[in-house]
Amino acid sequence: MELKVIKQKVLQANEDLAEKSRLLMRERRCLMVNLISSPGSGKTSLLERIVPVLLANGVKVAVIEGDCYSTRDGERVQRLGVPVIQINTEGDCHLEASTVHGILSTEVPVDTGLLFVENVGNLVCPAVFDLGEKLKVSILSVPEGSDKPVKYPLLFRESGLVVLNKIDLAQHTNFNRPEFYGFMKDINPACRIIEASCTSGEGIGEISDFFMALLKSG
Amino acid sequence: MELKVIKQKVLQANEDLAEKSRLLMRERRCLMVNLISSPGSGKTSLLERIVPVLLANGVKVAVIEGDCYSTRDGERVQRLGVPVIQINTEGDCHLEASTVHGILSTEVPVDTGLLFVENVGNLVCPAVFDLGEKLKVSILSVPEGSDKPVKYPLLFRESGLVVLNKIDLAQHTNFNRPEFYGFMKDINPACRIIEASCTSGEGIGEISDFFMALLKSG
């Protein structure tokens, strides 16, 4: 009971700071994207696929890499030749606005056009803590199953894009496409859904186009 | 900073209550198992596979089913013919000792020999909050990747059994077995690891035997 009250205060402070970050990003004309998924759904692999396409299109990309521990993902993204800021939460299951806000001024290059924040792998709390992003992108990998939008409705309701990843594995699993699309229609009918595979390359062009269009629309 | 202090208090209260639950379970000669994994790694599917084997061996099984929302998993487990108590956390990313403790006295049949607690799908906080279990069992599914023990070390260090699930998908992914076993050896060399598939049935007998042996050893 006590914990609930405390969380509410934390959330209000979080939202205030997120709003400041949002204003800062707007001033800088930088599109900030909050990438959220379960552990191992393919957030880093997706960045490895789409960042080179965006770079080739002249977009200045930077990445904030959130992990409980280890710099493995940060090192993978760094190999793409973009500025990476690795945050280790040391056990916290999500990033908060306070963690990201300071970094925006001190570490993210001012001419960044597209800032990806790869959140800690978790479908629950990262959906609760606004970071000041323009939009949330969630990644659901096919082996996780088609019922996830119903079990984690906040994330899937708040996402502007859902990437249905590892689609190459669909034939080897019992993933139920009509069920998944039905759930998404109930929860977030306006949400864009793109089927993708970082192995086959399916959907990668479409996702890159999605971001290019967003950048053009300002 | 403030939040850290508050969490510490919550954790102490949690540990005190978890210890009470552990004593109660010992008195009742009930083995309590805390099942932890990412969303969609196969916790419920594994229960669907092993509970019938345990029932056939005369074990009285009960299940506490933790989910943020929905009763889908609870309904699936109920079809196995065992008592199920569904907990909906309404957004909290883990179960706590306080949630489980009351239920042990009021809802779990006193003659239960093996109580599975299926935690909320998350690799971070469920590893932090002791529920009073005898052991933690973590499930890692092959498509999540071989680096998860390094990225979520607390869980994999605290587990008495790791089920490497969806092993039938190994041939379709880049899962690196030597890397995974190497990480586990570094983090938790005593941990039992069983490769399994709820699709092919591989490893199901071995997991059931693992629990039967634990029950016999008291």
XYZ file of C-alpha atoms in Angstrom:
436
model
C 0.000 0.000 0.000
C 2.787 2.398 0.979
C 4.716 1.447 -2.136
C 1.811 2.510 -4.361
C 1.857 6.062 -2.957
C 5.581 6.353 -3.437
C 5.335 5.140 -6.999
C 2.774 7.802 -7.772
C 5.117 10.562 -6.608
C 7.963 9.078 -8.586
C 5.759 8.922 -11.676
C 4.735 12.590 -11.414
C 8.375 13.699 -11.124
C 9.170 11.380 -14.027
C 6.479 12.920 -16.227
C 7.610 16.464 -15.483
C 11.160 15.646 -16.476
C 10.055 13.660 -19.540
C 8.143 16.726 -20.708
C 11.325 18.813 -20.420
C 13.199 16.247 -22.502
C 10.424 16.293 -25.088
C 10.665 20.082 -25.400
C 14.448 19.904 -25.709
C 14.213 17.300 -28.463
C 11.620 19.389 -30.284
C 13.885 22.446 -30.153
C 16.745 20.387 -31.545
C 14.476 18.833 -34.211
C 15.520 15.400 -32.971
C 13.142 12.430 -33.160
C 13.460 10.343 -29.988
C 12.211 6.751 -30.173
C 11.760 4.497 -27.131
C 12.384 0.869 -28.184
C 10.707 -1.624 -25.850
C 10.515 -5.421 -25.892
C 11.114 -8.592 -23.902
C 14.715 -9.720 -23.471
C 15.934 -11.297 -26.682
C 13.158 -10.080 -28.987
C 15.723 -8.458 -31.254
C 16.000 -4.771 -30.333
C 19.759 -4.647 -30.922
C 19.577 -6.830 -34.030
C 16.940 -4.529 -35.460
C 19.190 -1.515 -34.853
C 22.022 -3.363 -36.584
C 19.744 -3.715 -39.608
C 18.027 -0.326 -39.846
C 20.724 2.096 -38.653
C 22.926 1.506 -41.755
C 19.897 2.207 -43.984
C 19.152 5.430 -42.115
C 22.818 6.495 -42.256
C 22.829 5.845 -46.004
C 19.851 8.203 -46.224
C 21.805 10.939 -44.492
C 20.121 10.667 -41.090
C 22.322 11.434 -38.087
C 21.588 8.618 -35.657
C 22.574 8.230 -31.988
C 21.663 5.448 -29.557
C 21.130 5.301 -25.805
C 21.579 1.682 -24.768
C 19.835 0.577 -21.566
C 20.822 -2.659 -19.842
C 20.844 -3.893 -16.269
C 24.428 -5.044 -16.670
C 27.029 -5.553 -19.414
C 27.998 -3.404 -22.384
C 27.503 -6.133 -24.979
C 24.663 -4.393 -26.803
C 26.388 -1.010 -26.647
C 29.479 -2.524 -28.243
C 27.401 -4.100 -31.013
C 25.737 -0.780 -31.830
C 29.025 1.119 -31.651
C 30.324 -1.015 -34.518
C 27.701 0.687 -36.701
C 29.716 3.902 -36.401
C 27.163 5.938 -34.459
C 27.505 7.626 -31.042
C 26.328 5.225 -28.319
C 25.731 6.002 -24.650
C 25.497 2.851 -22.557
C 23.425 3.081 -19.368
C 23.704 0.236 -16.865
C 20.823 0.352 -14.388
C 22.557 -2.126 -12.038
C 19.367 -4.056 -11.475
C 16.584 -1.596 -12.226
C 14.152 -3.059 -14.727
C 13.541 0.098 -16.778
C 14.961 3.495 -17.703
C 13.492 6.633 -16.147
C 13.293 10.199 -17.428
C 15.897 11.272 -14.866
C 18.438 8.807 -16.244
C 17.974 9.990 -19.806
C 17.426 13.736 -19.326
C 20.958 14.697 -18.269
C 22.474 12.619 -21.037
C 20.491 14.471 -23.706
C 22.366 17.714 -22.955
C 25.801 16.339 -22.194
C 26.289 13.213 -24.306
C 23.961 13.190 -27.298
C 25.424 15.218 -30.207
C 23.303 18.344 -30.810
C 22.898 17.607 -34.515
C 21.362 14.161 -33.903
C 18.268 13.713 -36.076
C 17.083 10.364 -34.739
C 17.793 9.142 -31.221
C 16.954 5.542 -30.412
C 16.662 4.631 -26.744
C 16.932 0.871 -26.379
C 15.161 0.278 -23.083
C 15.864 -2.567 -20.628
C 14.318 -5.830 -21.875
C 10.939 -5.878 -20.113
C 7.334 -5.446 -21.264
C 6.004 -3.965 -18.033
C 7.745 -0.982 -16.401
C 9.384 0.546 -19.507
C 5.824 1.163 -20.739
C 5.000 3.082 -17.533
C 7.982 5.454 -17.453
C 7.792 8.158 -20.116
C 11.288 9.199 -21.219
C 10.180 12.178 -23.305
C 10.140 10.178 -26.528
C 8.115 11.135 -29.597
C 6.918 7.557 -29.898
C 7.246 4.112 -28.415
C 8.130 1.252 -30.728
C 7.532 -2.218 -29.366
C 9.044 -5.365 -30.748
C 7.291 -8.676 -30.315
C 9.118 -11.736 -31.570
C 7.034 -14.557 -32.986
C 8.260 -17.263 -30.557
C 6.866 -15.224 -27.630
C 3.340 -15.982 -28.780
C 0.334 -14.135 -30.150
C -1.289 -13.377 -26.778
C 1.205 -10.745 -25.589
C -0.916 -7.670 -26.503
C -3.611 -8.913 -24.094
C -1.144 -9.732 -21.337
C 0.828 -6.465 -21.603
C -1.863 -4.063 -22.852
C -0.268 -0.806 -21.687
C 2.772 -1.193 -23.930
C 0.831 -2.302 -26.987
C -1.764 0.459 -26.475
C 0.931 3.134 -26.273
C 3.035 2.001 -29.217
C 3.047 3.899 -32.507
C 4.683 0.965 -34.264
C 4.802 -2.718 -33.403
C 7.478 -4.760 -35.139
C 6.456 -8.413 -35.341
C 9.977 -9.766 -35.404
C 11.573 -13.158 -36.189
C 8.781 -13.737 -38.691
C 11.037 -16.342 -40.350
C 10.325 -18.579 -37.328
C 6.527 -18.393 -37.767
C 6.393 -21.688 -39.642
C 8.147 -23.468 -36.760
C 5.900 -22.116 -33.987
C 2.179 -22.047 -33.191
C 2.033 -18.247 -33.475
C -1.555 -17.342 -34.316
C -1.505 -14.362 -36.698
C -5.300 -13.730 -36.819
C -5.392 -13.798 -33.005
C -2.480 -11.323 -32.752
C -3.955 -8.919 -35.312
C -7.359 -9.234 -33.637
C -5.935 -8.328 -30.241
C -4.045 -5.372 -31.710
C -7.212 -4.144 -33.450
C -9.030 -4.199 -30.102
C -6.254 -2.533 -28.115
C -4.722 -0.072 -30.574
C -6.454 -0.038 -33.964
C -4.383 2.899 -35.298
C -1.053 1.206 -34.607
C 1.191 0.420 -37.538
C 2.368 -3.213 -37.540
C 5.320 -4.380 -39.631
C 6.374 -8.022 -39.924
C 10.151 -8.333 -39.997
C 13.121 -10.650 -39.778
C 16.673 -9.573 -39.062
C 17.789 -12.909 -40.510
C 16.028 -12.726 -43.899
C 15.820 -8.926 -44.075
C 12.046 -8.973 -44.498
C 10.408 -5.724 -43.378
C 13.677 -3.854 -42.807
C 13.063 -1.460 -45.715
C 9.527 -0.850 -44.531
C 10.654 -0.005 -40.990
C 13.364 2.340 -42.298
C 10.761 4.022 -44.535
C 8.493 4.422 -41.518
C 11.202 6.387 -39.684
C 12.183 8.392 -42.803
C 8.546 9.467 -43.233
C 8.330 10.480 -39.573
C 11.527 12.532 -39.905
C 10.192 14.288 -43.004
C 6.882 15.127 -41.337
C 8.871 16.871 -38.580
C 18.252 8.335 -4.682
C 15.173 8.503 -2.466
C 13.654 5.618 -4.369
C 16.628 3.400 -3.552
C 16.109 3.872 0.186
C 12.440 3.109 -0.095
C 13.123 -0.030 -2.072
C 15.502 -1.220 0.607
C 12.783 -0.958 3.243
C 10.347 -2.762 0.993
C 12.927 -5.483 0.399
C 13.533 -6.028 4.117
C 9.802 -6.339 4.796
C 9.603 -8.655 1.801
C 12.368 -10.894 3.105
C 10.813 -11.148 6.572
C 7.505 -12.235 5.117
C 9.165 -14.607 2.627
C 10.880 -16.311 5.565
C 7.505 -16.830 7.252
C 6.157 -18.390 4.076
C 9.216 -20.639 3.851
C 8.638 -21.877 7.428
C 4.957 -22.492 6.706
C 5.767 -24.490 3.583
C 8.346 -26.525 5.522
C 5.793 -27.341 8.217
C 3.347 -28.462 5.549
C 6.034 -30.435 3.720
C 5.219 -28.508 0.562
C 7.878 -27.763 -2.057
C 7.391 -24.220 -3.382
C 9.003 -23.409 -6.741
C 9.295 -19.891 -8.170
C 9.147 -20.084 -11.995
C 10.770 -17.076 -13.666
C 11.326 -16.184 -17.311
C 10.790 -13.565 -20.006
C 7.305 -13.203 -21.434
C 6.642 -16.039 -23.851
C 9.532 -18.304 -22.853
C 7.125 -21.118 -22.116
C 6.373 -21.134 -18.356
C 2.722 -22.094 -18.851
C 3.492 -24.549 -21.652
C 6.049 -26.243 -19.419
C 3.463 -26.595 -16.638
C 1.053 -28.094 -19.182
C 3.702 -30.691 -19.936
C 5.096 -31.588 -16.512
C 2.048 -31.275 -14.235
C 0.313 -34.330 -15.793
C 3.500 -36.365 -15.253
C 3.695 -35.273 -11.616
C -0.008 -36.011 -11.064
C 0.481 -39.481 -12.556
C 3.241 -39.979 -9.978
C 0.830 -39.153 -7.176
C 2.123 -35.641 -6.447
C -0.498 -33.142 -5.286
C 0.213 -30.032 -7.352
C -1.164 -26.503 -7.007
C -0.300 -23.399 -9.012
C -0.210 -19.684 -8.235
C -0.426 -17.863 -11.540
C 1.017 -14.340 -11.670
C 0.146 -11.977 -14.512
C -0.191 -8.234 -14.895
C -3.547 -8.691 -16.543
C -5.758 -11.441 -17.986
C -6.566 -14.922 -16.702
C -5.516 -16.729 -19.873
C -2.642 -18.636 -18.261
C -4.696 -19.456 -15.170
C -7.412 -20.932 -17.372
C -4.875 -23.020 -19.266
C -3.446 -24.465 -16.054
C -6.906 -25.054 -14.568
C -7.640 -27.422 -17.445
C -4.949 -29.710 -15.995
C -7.282 -30.394 -13.071
C -5.181 -28.764 -10.338
C -6.085 -25.899 -7.982
C -5.035 -22.579 -9.510
C -4.963 -19.187 -7.851
C -4.661 -16.373 -10.392
C -3.025 -13.153 -9.186
C -3.329 -10.069 -11.400
C -0.795 -7.445 -10.362
C -2.539 -4.734 -12.431
C 0.718 -3.442 -13.779
C 3.319 -4.489 -11.229
C 6.164 -6.325 -12.914
C 6.708 -9.018 -10.254
C 5.092 -10.860 -7.365
C 6.053 -9.976 -3.792
C 6.058 -12.051 -0.619
C 3.067 -10.089 0.681
C 0.973 -11.060 -2.328
C 1.737 -14.743 -1.962
C 1.857 -15.119 1.848
C -1.852 -14.659 2.590
C -2.819 -16.989 -0.240
C -0.718 -19.826 1.180
C -2.975 -20.059 4.245
C -6.324 -19.312 2.668
C -6.246 -20.636 -0.895
C -3.585 -23.304 -1.315
C -4.890 -26.743 -0.199
C -3.026 -27.883 2.938
C -2.112 -31.246 1.409
C -0.316 -29.674 -1.570
C 3.040 -31.367 -2.118
C 4.387 -29.154 -4.899
C 3.375 -25.536 -5.361
C 4.451 -23.800 -8.552
C 4.405 -20.020 -8.551
C 4.436 -18.778 -12.132
C 5.847 -15.284 -11.730
C 5.141 -12.300 -14.003
C 7.114 -12.560 -17.254
C 10.256 -10.536 -16.498
C 13.919 -11.415 -15.902
C 14.711 -8.533 -13.555
C 12.515 -7.827 -10.500
C 11.124 -11.344 -9.958
C 14.724 -12.358 -9.200
C 14.955 -9.661 -6.502
C 11.769 -10.428 -4.560
C 12.018 -13.640 -2.537
C 8.590 -15.267 -2.215
C 9.654 -17.897 0.325
C 10.266 -20.527 -2.332
C 12.558 -23.539 -1.890
C 14.112 -22.834 -5.255
C 13.954 -20.602 -8.287
C 13.637 -22.236 -11.685
C 14.389 -20.032 -14.654
C 13.359 -20.752 -18.187
C 15.361 -19.373 -21.086
C 14.009 -20.020 -24.550
C 16.498 -20.516 -27.354
C 15.255 -17.624 -29.560
C 16.085 -15.164 -26.748
C 19.783 -15.746 -27.321
C 22.726 -17.224 -25.486
C 23.837 -14.001 -23.771
C 20.981 -13.730 -21.270
C 22.911 -15.143 -18.244
C 25.394 -12.254 -18.574
C 22.697 -9.640 -19.037
C 20.475 -10.867 -16.176
C 23.058 -12.385 -13.820
C 21.027 -12.214 -10.590
C 18.337 -14.568 -11.844
C 20.724 -17.066 -13.377
C 22.955 -16.994 -10.299
C 20.018 -17.695 -7.971
C 18.400 -20.467 -9.997
C 18.602 -24.100 -8.918
C 17.488 -25.248 -12.350
C 17.621 -23.540 -15.724
C 15.386 -24.985 -18.421
C 16.765 -24.212 -21.878
C 13.421 -24.271 -23.632
C 12.267 -24.373 -27.285
C 15.377 -26.387 -28.066
C 13.593 -27.577 -31.240
C 14.153 -24.054 -32.634
C 17.937 -24.175 -32.095
C 18.618 -25.179 -35.703
C 16.702 -22.124 -36.969
C 18.462 -19.548 -34.756
C 22.018 -18.438 -34.057
C 21.843 -19.623 -30.416
C 25.408 -20.299 -29.309
C 25.364 -23.343 -26.987
C 29.065 -23.233 -25.943
C 28.696 -19.521 -25.114
C 25.553 -20.150 -23.026
C 27.097 -23.064 -21.107
C 30.282 -21.047 -20.612
C 28.377 -18.113 -19.125
C 26.416 -20.433 -16.835
C 29.615 -22.096 -15.673
C 31.016 -18.683 -14.733
C 27.874 -17.428 -13.010
C 26.425 -20.530 -11.368
C 28.542 -23.649 -11.909
C 26.390 -25.838 -9.627
C 23.177 -25.091 -11.503
C 21.385 -27.967 -13.207
C 20.569 -27.197 -16.852
C 18.021 -29.215 -18.827
C 17.360 -28.708 -22.531
C 13.675 -29.066 -23.313
C 10.927 -28.582 -25.855
C 7.232 -28.480 -25.071
C 6.615 -29.192 -28.762
C 8.738 -32.317 -29.152
C 8.595 -33.397 -25.507
C 12.391 -33.436 -25.187
C 13.549 -33.000 -21.594
C 10.075 -33.186 -20.059
C 10.805 -36.514 -18.342
C 14.109 -35.185 -17.043
C 12.476 -32.078 -15.561
C 9.742 -34.157 -13.935
C 12.408 -36.502 -12.503
C 14.254 -33.458 -11.145
C 11.171 -32.415 -9.150
C 10.375 -36.006 -8.062
C 13.920 -36.345 -6.689
C 13.585 -33.029 -4.822
C 10.277 -34.140 -3.312
C 11.792 -37.435 -2.165
C 14.783 -35.717 -0.564
C 12.311 -33.628 1.493
